[in-house]
C-alpha atoms as a PDB file:
ATOM      1  CA  LEU A   1      63.110 -57.478  44.282  1.00  0.00           C
ATOM      2  CA  ARG A   2      62.041 -60.180  41.940  1.00  0.00           C
ATOM      3  CA  ALA A   3      61.618 -60.799  38.106  1.00  0.00           C
ATOM      4  CA  PRO A   4      58.506 -61.897  36.419  1.00  0.00           C
ATOM      5  CA  SER A   5      59.027 -65.866  36.110  1.00  0.00           C
ATOM      6  CA  PRO A   6      58.704 -66.481  32.153  1.00  0.00           C
ATOM      7  CA  GLY A   7      55.715 -66.984  30.955  1.00  0.00           C
ATOM      8  CA  ALA A   8      53.741 -65.093  33.345  1.00  0.00           C
ATOM      9  CA  THR A   9      51.690 -62.368  32.241  1.00  0.00           C
ATOM     10  CA  VAL A  10      53.193 -58.347  33.279  1.00  0.00           C
ATOM     11  CA  ARG A  11      50.140 -56.297  34.608  1.00  0.00           C
ATOM     12  CA  SER A  12      50.603 -51.913  34.121  1.00  0.00           C
ATOM     13  CA  ALA A  13      49.859 -49.741  37.055  1.00  0.00           C
ATOM     14  CA  ALA A  14      47.404 -47.826  34.971  1.00  0.00           C
ATOM     15  CA  PRO A  15      43.806 -47.790  35.806  1.00  0.00           C
ATOM     16  CA  PRO A  16      41.921 -49.486  34.135  1.00  0.00           C
ATOM     17  CA  ARG A  17      39.482 -47.946  31.489  1.00  0.00           C
ATOM     18  CA  PRO A  18      36.140 -48.050  31.245  1.00  0.00           C
ATOM     19  CA  PRO A  19      33.597 -49.653  28.747  1.00  0.00           C
ATOM     20  CA  VAL A  20      33.512 -47.645  25.725  1.00  0.00           C
ATOM     21  CA  ARG A  21      29.651 -46.524  25.475  1.00  0.00           C
ATOM     22  CA  ALA A  22      27.750 -46.490  21.267  1.00  0.00           C
ATOM     23  CA  HIS A  23      26.305 -42.343  21.343  1.00  0.00           C
ATOM     24  CA  ARG A  24      22.672 -42.446  21.258  1.00  0.00           C
ATOM     25  CA  TRP A  25      21.014 -40.407  18.558  1.00  0.00           C
ATOM     26  CA  PRO A  26      19.335 -38.775  18.596  1.00  0.00           C
ATOM     27  CA  PRO A  27      20.772 -37.067  22.119  1.00  0.00           C
ATOM     28  CA  ALA A  28      19.159 -37.860  25.063  1.00  0.00           C
ATOM     29  CA  PRO A  29      17.234 -34.584  26.089  1.00  0.00           C
ATOM     30  CA  THR A  30      18.479 -32.181  28.635  1.00  0.00           C
ATOM     31  CA  ARG A  31      16.743 -30.436  31.552  1.00  0.00           C
ATOM     32  CA  TRP A  32      16.524 -26.699  30.386  1.00  0.00           C
ATOM     33  CA  SER A  33      17.805 -23.885  33.032  1.00  0.00           C
ATOM     34  CA  VAL A  34      15.277 -21.507  34.318  1.00  0.00           C
ATOM     35  CA  ALA A  35      17.234 -18.405  32.438  1.00  0.00           C
ATOM     36  CA  ALA A  36      16.579 -20.713  28.919  1.00  0.00           C
ATOM     37  CA  GLN A  37      13.162 -21.028  29.593  1.00  0.00           C
ATOM     38  CA  THR A  38      12.424 -17.562  30.608  1.00  0.00           C
ATOM     39  CA  LEU A  39      14.356 -16.955  27.030  1.00  0.00           C
ATOM     40  CA  ALA A  40      12.731 -18.829  25.005  1.00  0.00           C
ATOM     41  CA  LEU A  41       8.899 -17.565  26.069  1.00  0.00           C
ATOM     42  CA  GLN A  42      10.091 -14.217  25.609  1.00  0.00           C
ATOM     43  CA  VAL A  43      11.108 -15.325  22.581  1.00  0.00           C
ATOM     44  CA  LEU A  44       7.953 -17.206  21.025  1.00  0.00           C
ATOM     45  CA  VAL A  45       5.452 -13.784  22.567  1.00  0.00           C
ATOM     46  CA  ALA A  46       7.670 -11.437  21.291  1.00  0.00           C
ATOM     47  CA  GLN A  47       7.951 -12.832  17.572  1.00  0.00           C
ATOM     48  CA  PRO A  48       3.435 -13.071  17.092  1.00  0.00           C
ATOM     49  CA  VAL A  49       3.845  -9.457  18.719  1.00  0.00           C
ATOM     50  CA  VAL A  50       6.184  -8.432  16.388  1.00  0.00           C
ATOM     51  CA  GLY A  51       4.503  -9.797  13.788  1.00  0.00           C
ATOM     52  CA  VAL A  52       1.132  -8.351  14.322  1.00  0.00           C
ATOM     53  CA  GLY A  53       2.254  -5.052  15.588  1.00  0.00           C
ATOM     54  CA  THR A  54       4.417  -5.218  11.928  1.00  0.00           C
ATOM     55  CA  VAL A  55       0.926  -5.743   9.635  1.00  0.00           C
ATOM     56  CA  ALA A  56      -0.928  -3.254  11.501  1.00  0.00           C
ATOM     57  CA  ALA A  57       1.347  -0.593  11.415  1.00  0.00           C
ATOM     58  CA  TYR A  58       1.260  -1.330   7.451  1.00  0.00           C
ATOM     59  CA  ALA A  59      -2.338  -0.927   7.028  1.00  0.00           C
ATOM     60  CA  GLN A  60      -2.159   1.147   9.137  1.00  0.00           C
ATOM     61  CA  ALA A  61       0.022   3.619   6.746  1.00  0.00           C
ATOM     62  CA  GLN A  62      -1.895   1.768   3.518  1.00  0.00           C
ATOM     63  CA  ARG A  63      -5.340   4.007   5.405  1.00  0.00           C
ATOM     64  CA  ALA A  64      -3.225   6.814   5.898  1.00  0.00           C
ATOM     65  CA  GLY A  65      -1.517   6.579   2.594  1.00  0.00           C
ATOM     66  CA  THR A  66      -5.438   7.123   0.619  1.00  0.00           C
ATOM     67  CA  GLN A  67      -7.037   9.463   3.277  1.00  0.00           C
ATOM     68  CA  GLU A  68      -4.175  11.802   2.079  1.00  0.00           C
ATOM     69  CA  ALA A  69      -5.203  10.904  -1.251  1.00  0.00           C
ATOM     70  CA  THR A  70      -8.572  11.317  -1.416  1.00  0.00           C
ATOM     71  CA  ALA A  71      -8.328  14.837   0.310  1.00  0.00           C
ATOM     72  CA  ARG A  72      -5.868  16.012  -2.194  1.00  0.00           C
ATOM     73  CA  ALA A  73      -8.145  14.275  -5.346  1.00  0.00           C
ATOM     74  CA  SER A  74     -11.450  15.861  -3.398  1.00  0.00           C
ATOM     75  CA  ALA A  75      -9.842  19.604  -2.485  1.00  0.00           C
ATOM     76  CA  VAL A  76      -7.783  19.957  -6.905  1.00  0.00           C
ATOM     77  CA  ALA A  77     -11.888  19.027  -7.634  1.00  0.00           C
ATOM     78  CA  GLU A  78     -13.491  21.652  -5.640  1.00  0.00           C
ATOM     79  CA  THR A  79     -11.407  23.953  -6.393  1.00  0.00           C
ATOM     80  CA  VAL A  80     -10.657  24.165 -10.161  1.00  0.00           C
ATOM     81  CA  ALA A  81     -15.618  22.912 -11.016  1.00  0.00           C
ATOM     82  CA  SER A  82     -16.538  26.410  -9.025  1.00  0.00           C
ATOM     83  CA  THR A  83     -13.193  28.529 -10.893  1.00  0.00           C
ATOM     84  CA  PRO A  84     -14.887  31.309 -13.093  1.00  0.00           C
ATOM     85  CA  SER A  85     -12.769  30.385 -16.106  1.00  0.00           C
ATOM     86  CA  VAL A  86     -14.476  26.523 -15.752  1.00  0.00           C
ATOM     87  CA  VAL A  87     -17.762  27.438 -15.346  1.00  0.00           C
ATOM     88  CA  ALA A  88     -17.627  29.695 -18.175  1.00  0.00           C
ATOM     89  CA  GLY A  89     -15.673  27.232 -20.902  1.00  0.00           C
ATOM     90  CA  VAL A  90     -18.486  23.702 -19.596  1.00  0.00           C
ATOM     91  CA  SER A  91     -21.108  26.595 -19.488  1.00  0.00           C
ATOM     92  CA  SER A  92     -20.702  27.236 -23.210  1.00  0.00           C
ATOM     93  CA  GLY A  93     -21.273  23.800 -24.098  1.00  0.00           C
ATOM     94  CA  ALA A  94     -18.093  23.853 -26.224  1.00  0.00           C
ATOM     95  CA  PRO A  95     -14.709  24.739 -24.537  1.00  0.00           C
ATOM     96  CA  GLY A  96     -11.734  25.820 -26.088  1.00  0.00           C
ATOM     97  CA  PRO A  97      -8.742  24.542 -26.108  1.00  0.00           C
ATOM     98  CA  GLN A  98      -7.922  26.906 -22.846  1.00  0.00           C
ATOM     99  CA  LEU A  99      -8.978  24.517 -20.689  1.00  0.00           C
ATOM    100  CA  GLN A 100      -7.431  22.087 -21.277  1.00  0.00           C
ATOM    101  CA  VAL A 101      -4.628  23.870 -20.906  1.00  0.00           C
ATOM    102  CA  PHE A 102      -5.907  24.996 -17.375  1.00  0.00           C
ATOM    103  CA  ALA A 103      -6.496  21.812 -16.107  1.00  0.00           C
ATOM    104  CA  GLU A 104      -3.221  20.261 -17.163  1.00  0.00           C
ATOM    105  CA  ASP A 105      -1.789  22.890 -15.526  1.00  0.00           C
ATOM    106  CA  VAL A 106      -3.197  21.956 -12.497  1.00  0.00           C
ATOM    107  CA  ARG A 107      -2.193  18.719 -12.626  1.00  0.00           C
ATOM    108  CA  ARG A 108       1.272  19.944 -12.187  1.00  0.00           C
ATOM    109  CA  LYS A 109       1.171  21.859  -9.567  1.00  0.00           C
ATOM    110  CA  THR A 110      -1.143  20.332  -7.396  1.00  0.00           C
ATOM    111  CA  ARG A 111       0.917  16.238  -8.196  1.00  0.00           C
ATOM    112  CA  THR A 112      -2.293  14.564  -9.406  1.00  0.00           C
ATOM    113  CA  ASP A 113      -2.056  12.142 -12.536  1.00  0.00           C
ATOM    114  CA  PHE A 114      -4.860  13.481 -14.363  1.00  0.00           C
ATOM    115  CA  VAL A 115      -7.454  16.895 -13.777  1.00  0.00           C
ATOM    116  CA  VAL A 116     -10.897  15.338 -15.940  1.00  0.00           C
ATOM    117  CA  VAL A 117     -13.392  18.348 -17.026  1.00  0.00           C
ATOM    118  CA  MET A 118     -16.199  16.868 -18.390  1.00  0.00           C
ATOM    119  CA  SER A 119     -20.057  17.862 -19.709  1.00  0.00           C
ATOM    120  CA  PRO A 120     -23.116  16.601 -17.551  1.00  0.00           C
ATOM    121  CA  GLY A 121     -23.259  13.721 -19.426  1.00  0.00           C
ATOM    122  CA  GLY A 122     -18.983  12.060 -18.652  1.00  0.00           C
ATOM    123  CA  ILE A 123     -18.318  13.524 -22.381  1.00  0.00           C
ATOM    124  CA  ARG A 124     -14.470  14.878 -21.403  1.00  0.00           C
ATOM    125  CA  TYR A 125     -13.912  18.357 -22.085  1.00  0.00           C
ATOM    126  CA  THR A 126      -9.860  17.764 -21.396  1.00  0.00           C
ATOM    127  CA  HIS A 127      -7.626  14.995 -20.554  1.00  0.00           C
ATOM    128  CA  PRO A 128      -3.571  14.276 -20.108  1.00  0.00           C
ATOM    129  CA  ASP A 129      -3.534  11.892 -22.445  1.00  0.00           C
ATOM    130  CA  VAL A 130      -5.369  14.269 -25.455  1.00  0.00           C
ATOM    131  CA  ALA A 131      -6.607  11.426 -27.670  1.00  0.00           C
ATOM    132  CA  GLN A 132      -9.186  11.430 -24.395  1.00  0.00           C
ATOM    133  CA  ILE A 133     -10.537  13.691 -25.405  1.00  0.00           C
ATOM    134  CA  GLY A 134     -13.880  13.239 -26.732  1.00  0.00           C
ATOM    135  CA  GLY A 135     -14.632  10.455 -24.938  1.00  0.00           C
ATOM    136  CA  GLN A 136     -16.669   8.653 -22.290  1.00  0.00           C
ATOM    137  CA  PHE A 137     -15.121   8.912 -18.717  1.00  0.00           C
ATOM    138  CA  LEU A 138     -14.528   6.133 -17.470  1.00  0.00           C
ATOM    139  CA  GLY A 139     -16.350   5.733 -13.155  1.00  0.00           C
ATOM    140  CA  HIS A 140     -18.525   5.621 -11.561  1.00  0.00           C
ATOM    141  CA  ILE A 141     -20.797   9.745 -11.994  1.00  0.00           C
ATOM    142  CA  ALA A 142     -23.786   9.536 -11.522  1.00  0.00           C
ATOM    143  CA  ALA A 143     -23.865  10.720  -7.871  1.00  0.00           C
ATOM    144  CA  ALA A 144     -22.112  14.024  -8.363  1.00  0.00           C
ATOM    145  CA  GLN A 145     -24.703  14.018 -11.169  1.00  0.00           C
ATOM    146  CA  ALA A 146     -26.980  14.065  -8.386  1.00  0.00           C
ATOM    147  CA  GLY A 147     -25.297  17.113  -6.930  1.00  0.00           C
ATOM    148  CA  GLY A 148     -23.174  15.041  -5.077  1.00  0.00           C
ATOM    149  CA  THR A 149     -19.674  13.849  -5.047  1.00  0.00           C
ATOM    150  CA  VAL A 150     -18.100  10.789  -5.304  1.00  0.00           C
ATOM    151  CA  VAL A 151     -14.825   8.975  -4.538  1.00  0.00           C
ATOM    152  CA  GLU A 152     -14.150   5.625  -5.582  1.00  0.00           C
ATOM    153  CA  ASP A 153     -11.152   3.438  -6.709  1.00  0.00           C
ATOM    154  CA  TYR A 154     -11.214   2.894  -9.959  1.00  0.00           C
ATOM    155  CA  THR A 155      -8.840   1.279 -12.938  1.00  0.00           C
ATOM    156  CA  GLY A 156      -9.609   3.679 -16.062  1.00  0.00           C
ATOM    157  CA  THR A 157      -7.721   5.133 -18.765  1.00  0.00           C
ATOM    158  CA  LEU A 158      -4.635   5.880 -16.700  1.00  0.00           C
ATOM    159  CA  GLY A 159      -4.864   2.792 -14.661  1.00  0.00           C
ATOM    160  CA  ALA A 160      -5.622   2.366 -10.913  1.00  0.00           C
ATOM    161  CA  SER A 161      -6.400   5.536  -9.311  1.00  0.00           C
ATOM    162  CA  ARG A 162      -7.965   7.111  -6.568  1.00  0.00           C
ATOM    163  CA  ARG A 163     -10.477   9.116  -7.683  1.00  0.00           C
ATOM    164  CA  VAL A 164     -12.840  11.990  -6.972  1.00  0.00           C
ATOM    165  CA  VAL A 165     -16.428  13.691  -8.868  1.00  0.00           C
ATOM    166  CA  VAL A 166     -17.986  16.529  -8.524  1.00  0.00           C
ATOM    167  CA  PRO A 167     -19.917  18.413  -9.926  1.00  0.00           C
ATOM    168  CA  VAL A 168     -19.989  21.956 -11.747  1.00  0.00           C
ATOM    169  CA  ARG A 169     -22.479  24.288 -11.170  1.00  0.00           C
ATOM    170  CA  ASN A 170     -23.863  27.707 -12.230  1.00  0.00           C
ATOM    171  CA  ASP A 171     -25.524  31.046 -10.381  1.00  0.00           C
ATOM    172  CA  ASP A 172     -28.639  28.906 -10.140  1.00  0.00           C
ATOM    173  CA  GLY A 173     -27.039  25.748  -8.488  1.00  0.00           C
ATOM    174  CA  SER A 174     -27.789  23.178 -11.990  1.00  0.00           C
ATOM    175  CA  VAL A 175     -25.722  20.538 -12.241  1.00  0.00           C
ATOM    176  CA  ILE A 176     -23.409  22.074 -15.966  1.00  0.00           C
ATOM    177  CA  GLY A 177     -20.213  19.985 -15.114  1.00  0.00           C
ATOM    178  CA  LEU A 178     -18.316  17.751 -13.654  1.00  0.00           C
ATOM    179  CA  VAL A 179     -14.562  16.841 -13.037  1.00  0.00           C
ATOM    180  CA  ALA A 180     -12.573  14.085 -11.842  1.00  0.00           C
ATOM    181  CA  VAL A 181      -9.357  14.586  -9.721  1.00  0.00           C
ATOM    182  CA  GLY A 182      -7.332  11.300  -9.294  1.00  0.00           C
ATOM    183  CA  ILE A 183      -4.482   9.431  -7.558  1.00  0.00           C
ATOM    184  CA  ARG A 184      -2.384   6.527  -8.902  1.00  0.00           C
ATOM    185  CA  LYS A 185      -2.949   3.917  -6.458  1.00  0.00           C
ATOM    186  CA  ALA A 186       0.486   2.826  -7.260  1.00  0.00           C
ATOM    187  CA  ALA A 187       1.066   6.706  -6.032  1.00  0.00           C
ATOM    188  CA  VAL A 188      -1.148   5.872  -2.575  1.00  0.00           C
ATOM    189  CA  SER A 189       0.852   2.958  -2.348  1.00  0.00           C
END
């Protein structure tokens, strides 16, 4: 073995290093595997389907709540309008406080927000807020005055409600008064 001569460069036995590459930004796109592509496609298809399904379910629940409120208000209104004490009270033209007590009792037991008995012209004989008795009913009543039924969403003295207005009839079938029953929209939603 010979010693290197003075001034000679000594080389090590380590392999040469590859040159350092600058990093690319953004990184070069990589190819997705078939499994990754399939998963991405499934996610892209599933998101709109779930979104549309959620919106449809919400809309259906709203419709069902409104239908239930309408059916309940209609049943209560028809029952109140055909109750003999209501027919007698409305026939007198000046119903006493017993009609208010009856209407409030029905309202509490049926969990409705108002049961309003009124004249054929819409003057209130009963109301949950006694200060409203004697005032004009707010809402449409023409169809009920003609012997039909009114079903509507309306904002009255107690707020927005789903309401039903039906006629009170005497023995010969003439319209002698009206009954309105409502459920607040907040309770329907």
